[in-house]
PDB file of C-alpha atoms and ligand atoms in Angstrom:
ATOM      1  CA  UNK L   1     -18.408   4.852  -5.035  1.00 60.00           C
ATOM      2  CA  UNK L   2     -21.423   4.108  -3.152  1.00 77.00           C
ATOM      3  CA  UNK L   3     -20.178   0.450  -1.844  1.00 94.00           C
ATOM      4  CA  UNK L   4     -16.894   1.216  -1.427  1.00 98.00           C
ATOM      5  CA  UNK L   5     -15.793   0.341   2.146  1.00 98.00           C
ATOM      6  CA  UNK L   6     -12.712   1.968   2.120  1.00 98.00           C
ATOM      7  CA  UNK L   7     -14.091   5.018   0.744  1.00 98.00           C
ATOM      8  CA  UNK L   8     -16.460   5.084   3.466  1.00 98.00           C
ATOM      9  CA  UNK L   9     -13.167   4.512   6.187  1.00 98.00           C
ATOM     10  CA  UNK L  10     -11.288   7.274   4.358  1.00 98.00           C
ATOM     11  CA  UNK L  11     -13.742   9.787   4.374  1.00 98.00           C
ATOM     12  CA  UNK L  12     -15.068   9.202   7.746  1.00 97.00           C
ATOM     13  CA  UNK L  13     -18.711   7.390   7.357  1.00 97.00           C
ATOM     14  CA  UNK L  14     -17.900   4.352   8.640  1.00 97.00           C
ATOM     15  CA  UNK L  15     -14.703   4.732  12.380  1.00 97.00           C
ATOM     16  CA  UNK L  16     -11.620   3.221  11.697  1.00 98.00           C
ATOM     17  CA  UNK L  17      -8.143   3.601  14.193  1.00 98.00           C
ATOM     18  CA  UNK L  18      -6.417   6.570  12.314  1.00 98.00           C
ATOM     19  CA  UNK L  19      -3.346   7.314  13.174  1.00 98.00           C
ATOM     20  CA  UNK L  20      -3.039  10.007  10.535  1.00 98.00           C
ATOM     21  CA  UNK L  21      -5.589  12.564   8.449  1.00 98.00           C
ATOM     22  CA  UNK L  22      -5.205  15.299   6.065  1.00 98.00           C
ATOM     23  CA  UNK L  23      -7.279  16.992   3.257  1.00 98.00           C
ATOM     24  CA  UNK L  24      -6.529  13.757   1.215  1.00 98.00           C
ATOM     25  CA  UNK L  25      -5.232  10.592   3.207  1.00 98.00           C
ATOM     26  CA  UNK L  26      -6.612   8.776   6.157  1.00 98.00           C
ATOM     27  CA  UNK L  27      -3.992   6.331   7.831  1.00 98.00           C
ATOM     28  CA  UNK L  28      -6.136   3.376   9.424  1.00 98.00           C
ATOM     29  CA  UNK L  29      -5.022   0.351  11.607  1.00 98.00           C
ATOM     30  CA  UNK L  30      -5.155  -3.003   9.214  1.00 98.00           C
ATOM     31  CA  UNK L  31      -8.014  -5.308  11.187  1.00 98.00           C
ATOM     32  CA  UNK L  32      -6.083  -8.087   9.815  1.00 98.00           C
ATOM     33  CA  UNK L  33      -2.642  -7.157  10.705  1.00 98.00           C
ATOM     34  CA  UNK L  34       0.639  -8.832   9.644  1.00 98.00           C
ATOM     35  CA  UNK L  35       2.534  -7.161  12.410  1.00 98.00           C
ATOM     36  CA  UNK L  36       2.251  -4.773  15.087  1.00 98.00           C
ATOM     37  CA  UNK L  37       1.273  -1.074  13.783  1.00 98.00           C
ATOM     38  CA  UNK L  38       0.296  -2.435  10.305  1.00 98.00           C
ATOM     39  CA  UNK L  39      -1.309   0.481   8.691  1.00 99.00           C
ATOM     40  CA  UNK L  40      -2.945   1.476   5.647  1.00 99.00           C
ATOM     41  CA  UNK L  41      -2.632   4.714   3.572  1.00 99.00           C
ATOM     42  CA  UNK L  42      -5.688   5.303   1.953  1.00 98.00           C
ATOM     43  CA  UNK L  43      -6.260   8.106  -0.588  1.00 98.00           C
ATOM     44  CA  UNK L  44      -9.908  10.045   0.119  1.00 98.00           C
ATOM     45  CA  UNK L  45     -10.809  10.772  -3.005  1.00 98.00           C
ATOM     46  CA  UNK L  46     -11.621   6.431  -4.771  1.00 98.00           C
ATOM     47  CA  UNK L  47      -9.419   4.844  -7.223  1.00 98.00           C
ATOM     48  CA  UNK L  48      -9.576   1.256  -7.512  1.00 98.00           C
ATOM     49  CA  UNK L  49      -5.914   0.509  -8.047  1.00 98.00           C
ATOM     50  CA  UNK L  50      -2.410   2.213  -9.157  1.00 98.00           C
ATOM     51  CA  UNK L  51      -3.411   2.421 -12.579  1.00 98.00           C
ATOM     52  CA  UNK L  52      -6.444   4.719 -12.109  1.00 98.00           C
ATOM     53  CA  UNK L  53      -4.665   6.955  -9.419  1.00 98.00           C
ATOM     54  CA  UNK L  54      -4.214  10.836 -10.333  1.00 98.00           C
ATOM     55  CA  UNK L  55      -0.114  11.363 -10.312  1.00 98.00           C
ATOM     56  CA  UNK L  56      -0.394  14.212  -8.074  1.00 98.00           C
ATOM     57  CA  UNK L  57      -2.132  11.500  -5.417  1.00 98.00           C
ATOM     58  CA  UNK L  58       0.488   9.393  -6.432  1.00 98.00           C
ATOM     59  CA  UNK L  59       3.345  11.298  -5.507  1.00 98.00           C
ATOM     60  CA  UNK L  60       1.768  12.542  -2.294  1.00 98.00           C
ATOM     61  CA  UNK L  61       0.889   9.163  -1.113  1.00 98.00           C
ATOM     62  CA  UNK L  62       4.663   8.168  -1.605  1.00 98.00           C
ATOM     63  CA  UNK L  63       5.658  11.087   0.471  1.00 98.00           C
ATOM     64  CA  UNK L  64       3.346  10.214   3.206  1.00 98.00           C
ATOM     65  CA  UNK L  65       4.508   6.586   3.258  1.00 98.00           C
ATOM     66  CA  UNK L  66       7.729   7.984   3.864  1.00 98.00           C
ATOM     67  CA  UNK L  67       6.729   9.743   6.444  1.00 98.00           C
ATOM     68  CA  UNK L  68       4.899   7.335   8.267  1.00 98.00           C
ATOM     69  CA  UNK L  69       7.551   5.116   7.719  1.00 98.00           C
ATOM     70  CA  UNK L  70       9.811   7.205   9.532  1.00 98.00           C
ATOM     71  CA  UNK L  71       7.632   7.713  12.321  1.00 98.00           C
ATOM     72  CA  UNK L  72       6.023   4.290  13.131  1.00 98.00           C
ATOM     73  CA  UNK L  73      10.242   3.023  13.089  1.00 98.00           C
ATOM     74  CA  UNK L  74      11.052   6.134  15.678  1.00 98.00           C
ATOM     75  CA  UNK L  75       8.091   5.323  18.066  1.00 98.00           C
ATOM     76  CA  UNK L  76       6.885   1.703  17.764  1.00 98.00           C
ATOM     77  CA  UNK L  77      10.176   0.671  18.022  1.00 98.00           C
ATOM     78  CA  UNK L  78      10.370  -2.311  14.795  1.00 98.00           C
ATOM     79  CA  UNK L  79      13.827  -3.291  13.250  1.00 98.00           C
ATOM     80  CA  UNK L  80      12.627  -2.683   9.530  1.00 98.00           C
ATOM     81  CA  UNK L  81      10.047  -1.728   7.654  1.00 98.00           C
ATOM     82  CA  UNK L  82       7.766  -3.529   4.223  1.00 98.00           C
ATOM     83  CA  UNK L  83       5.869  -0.989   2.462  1.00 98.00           C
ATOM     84  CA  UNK L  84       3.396  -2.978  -0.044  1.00 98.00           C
ATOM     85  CA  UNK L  85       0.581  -2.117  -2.177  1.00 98.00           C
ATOM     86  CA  UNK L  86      -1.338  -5.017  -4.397  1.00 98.00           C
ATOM     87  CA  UNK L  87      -3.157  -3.957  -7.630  1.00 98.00           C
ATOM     88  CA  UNK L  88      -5.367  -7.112  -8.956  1.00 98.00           C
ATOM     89  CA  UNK L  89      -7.234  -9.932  -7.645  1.00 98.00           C
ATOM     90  CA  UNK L  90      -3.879 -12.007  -8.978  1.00 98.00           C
ATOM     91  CA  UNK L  91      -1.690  -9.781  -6.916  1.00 98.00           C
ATOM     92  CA  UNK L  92      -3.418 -10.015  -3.582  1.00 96.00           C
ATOM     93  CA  UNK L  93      -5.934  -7.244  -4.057  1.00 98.00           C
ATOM     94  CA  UNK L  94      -8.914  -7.912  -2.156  1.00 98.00           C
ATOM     95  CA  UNK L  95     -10.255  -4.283  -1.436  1.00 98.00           C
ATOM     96  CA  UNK L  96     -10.420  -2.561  -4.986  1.00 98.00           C
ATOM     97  CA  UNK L  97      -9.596   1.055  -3.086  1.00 98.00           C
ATOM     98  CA  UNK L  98      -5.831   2.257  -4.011  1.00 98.00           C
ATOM     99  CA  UNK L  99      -3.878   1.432  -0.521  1.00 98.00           C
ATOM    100  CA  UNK L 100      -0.310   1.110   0.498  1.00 98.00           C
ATOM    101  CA  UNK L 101       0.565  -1.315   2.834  1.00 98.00           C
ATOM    102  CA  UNK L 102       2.796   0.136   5.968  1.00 98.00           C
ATOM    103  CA  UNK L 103       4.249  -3.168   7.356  1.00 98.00           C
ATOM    104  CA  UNK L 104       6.735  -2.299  10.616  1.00 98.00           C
ATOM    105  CA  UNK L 105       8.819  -5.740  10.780  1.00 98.00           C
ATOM    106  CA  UNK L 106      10.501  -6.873  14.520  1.00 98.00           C
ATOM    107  CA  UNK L 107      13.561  -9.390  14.241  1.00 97.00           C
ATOM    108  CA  UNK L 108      11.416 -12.736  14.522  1.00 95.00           C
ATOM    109  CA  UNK L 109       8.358 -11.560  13.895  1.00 97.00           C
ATOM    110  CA  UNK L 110       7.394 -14.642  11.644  1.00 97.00           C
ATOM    111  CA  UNK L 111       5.979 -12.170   8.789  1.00 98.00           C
ATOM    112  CA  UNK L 112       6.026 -13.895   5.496  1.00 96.00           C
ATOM    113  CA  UNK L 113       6.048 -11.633   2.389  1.00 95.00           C
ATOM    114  CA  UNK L 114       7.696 -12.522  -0.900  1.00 92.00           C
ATOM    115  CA  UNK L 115       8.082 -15.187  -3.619  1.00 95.00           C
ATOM    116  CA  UNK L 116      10.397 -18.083  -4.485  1.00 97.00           C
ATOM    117  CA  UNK L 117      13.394 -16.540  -6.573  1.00 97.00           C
ATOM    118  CA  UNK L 118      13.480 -17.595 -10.319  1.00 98.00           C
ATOM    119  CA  UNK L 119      16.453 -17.577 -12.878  1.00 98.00           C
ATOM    120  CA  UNK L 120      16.639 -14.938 -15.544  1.00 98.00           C
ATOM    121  CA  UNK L 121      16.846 -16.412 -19.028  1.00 98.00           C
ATOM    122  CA  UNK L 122      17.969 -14.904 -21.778  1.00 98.00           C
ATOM    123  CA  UNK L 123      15.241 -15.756 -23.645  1.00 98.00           C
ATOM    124  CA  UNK L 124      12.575 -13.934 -21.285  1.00 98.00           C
ATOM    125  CA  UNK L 125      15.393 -11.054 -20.291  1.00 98.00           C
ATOM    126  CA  UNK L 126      15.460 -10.340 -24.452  1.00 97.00           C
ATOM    127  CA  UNK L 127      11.610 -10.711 -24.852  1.00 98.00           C
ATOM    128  CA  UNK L 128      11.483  -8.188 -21.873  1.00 98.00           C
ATOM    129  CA  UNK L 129      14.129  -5.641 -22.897  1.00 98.00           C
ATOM    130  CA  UNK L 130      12.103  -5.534 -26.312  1.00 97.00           C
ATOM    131  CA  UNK L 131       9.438  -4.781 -24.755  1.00 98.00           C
ATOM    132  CA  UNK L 132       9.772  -1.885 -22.191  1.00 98.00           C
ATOM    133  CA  UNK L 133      13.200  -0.961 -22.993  1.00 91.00           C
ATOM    134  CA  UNK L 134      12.893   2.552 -24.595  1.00 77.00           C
TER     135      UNK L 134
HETATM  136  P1  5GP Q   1      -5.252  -5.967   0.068  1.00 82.89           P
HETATM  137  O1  5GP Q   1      -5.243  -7.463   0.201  1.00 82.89           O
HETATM  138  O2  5GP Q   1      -6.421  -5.493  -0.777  1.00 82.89           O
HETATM  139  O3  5GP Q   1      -3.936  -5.390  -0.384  1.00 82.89           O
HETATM  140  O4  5GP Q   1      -5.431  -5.418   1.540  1.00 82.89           O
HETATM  141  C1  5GP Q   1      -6.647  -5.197   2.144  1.00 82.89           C
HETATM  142  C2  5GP Q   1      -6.356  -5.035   3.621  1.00 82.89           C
HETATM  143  O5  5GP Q   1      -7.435  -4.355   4.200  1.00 82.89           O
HETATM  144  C3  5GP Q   1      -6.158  -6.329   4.385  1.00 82.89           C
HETATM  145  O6  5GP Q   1      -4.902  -6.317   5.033  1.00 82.89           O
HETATM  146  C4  5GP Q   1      -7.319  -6.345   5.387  1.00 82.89           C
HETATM  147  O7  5GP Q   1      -6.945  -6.861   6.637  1.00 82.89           O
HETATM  148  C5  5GP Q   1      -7.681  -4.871   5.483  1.00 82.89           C
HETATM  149  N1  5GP Q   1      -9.078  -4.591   5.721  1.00 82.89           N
HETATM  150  C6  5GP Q   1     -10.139  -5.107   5.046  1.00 82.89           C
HETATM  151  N2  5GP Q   1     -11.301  -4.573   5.484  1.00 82.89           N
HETATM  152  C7  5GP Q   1     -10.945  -3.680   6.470  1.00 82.89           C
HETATM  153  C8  5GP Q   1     -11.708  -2.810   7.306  1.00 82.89           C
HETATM  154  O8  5GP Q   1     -12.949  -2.736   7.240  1.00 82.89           O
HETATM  155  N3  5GP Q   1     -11.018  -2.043   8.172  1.00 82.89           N
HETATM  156  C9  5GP Q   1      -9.648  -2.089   8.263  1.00 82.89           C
HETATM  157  N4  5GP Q   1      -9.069  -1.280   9.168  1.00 82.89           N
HETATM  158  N5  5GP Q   1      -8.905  -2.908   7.495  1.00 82.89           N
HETATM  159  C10 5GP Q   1      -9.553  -3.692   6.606  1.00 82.89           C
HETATM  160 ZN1   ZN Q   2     -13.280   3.713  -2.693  1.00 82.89          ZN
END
């Protein structure tokens, strides 16, 4: 992925604050940050979203946001934690590079995340059910 920014980050073309590295992540800094410490996993090796990332990647880059999580929350200090990761231009998405969001959150810290709670019908809970339930 020639254009890719974040494939250029991960792999070291283009400097970014990491704060983590292996043979197949690079933890950066956010530029943009929600909160203080807001990092980003990114996966070396380019897929543009969830859907197109290898399982084994996958699990690993759950592991790692565990980790991280667990480490940022021991040394920065923060209260709780968002971890968030858009897939889709509809979703948020704005750099098509698979990325998980590591948000530390600080009592007060103003960070809005989330959506207006809806109500459940039975209609769209049947339609639903129908349709994924195996
Ligand atoms: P998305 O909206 O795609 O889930 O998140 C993209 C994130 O990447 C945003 O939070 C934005 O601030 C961050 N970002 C975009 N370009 C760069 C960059 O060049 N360097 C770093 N460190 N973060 C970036
Ligand atoms: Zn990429």
């Amino acid at each position: 992925m020639n254009d890719c920014i974040f494939c250029k980050i991960a792999n070291g073309e283009i400097p970014a604050a990491t704060i983590y590295e292996d043979d197949e992540f690079r933890v950066i800094l956010d530029l943009g940050p929600a909160s203080k410490g807001h990092a980003l996993i990114l996966p070396k090796e380019h897929a543009a979203n969830i859907y197109e990332l290898p399982d084994e990647l996958a699990a690993k880059a759950m592991i790692l946001a565990k980790k991280m999580a667990t480490k940022m929350t021991e040394k920065l200090g923060c209260d709780g934690f968002n971890i968030v990761q858009n897939n889709g231009e509809v979703a948020g998405q704005t750099v098509f590079h698979f990325h998980m969001h590591l948000i530390p959150r600080y009592a007060d810290d103003g960070v809005k995340l989330g959506w207006v709670p809806g109500t459940l019908t039975d209609e769209v809970k049947e339609e639903v059910l129908e349709k994924l339930h195996e």
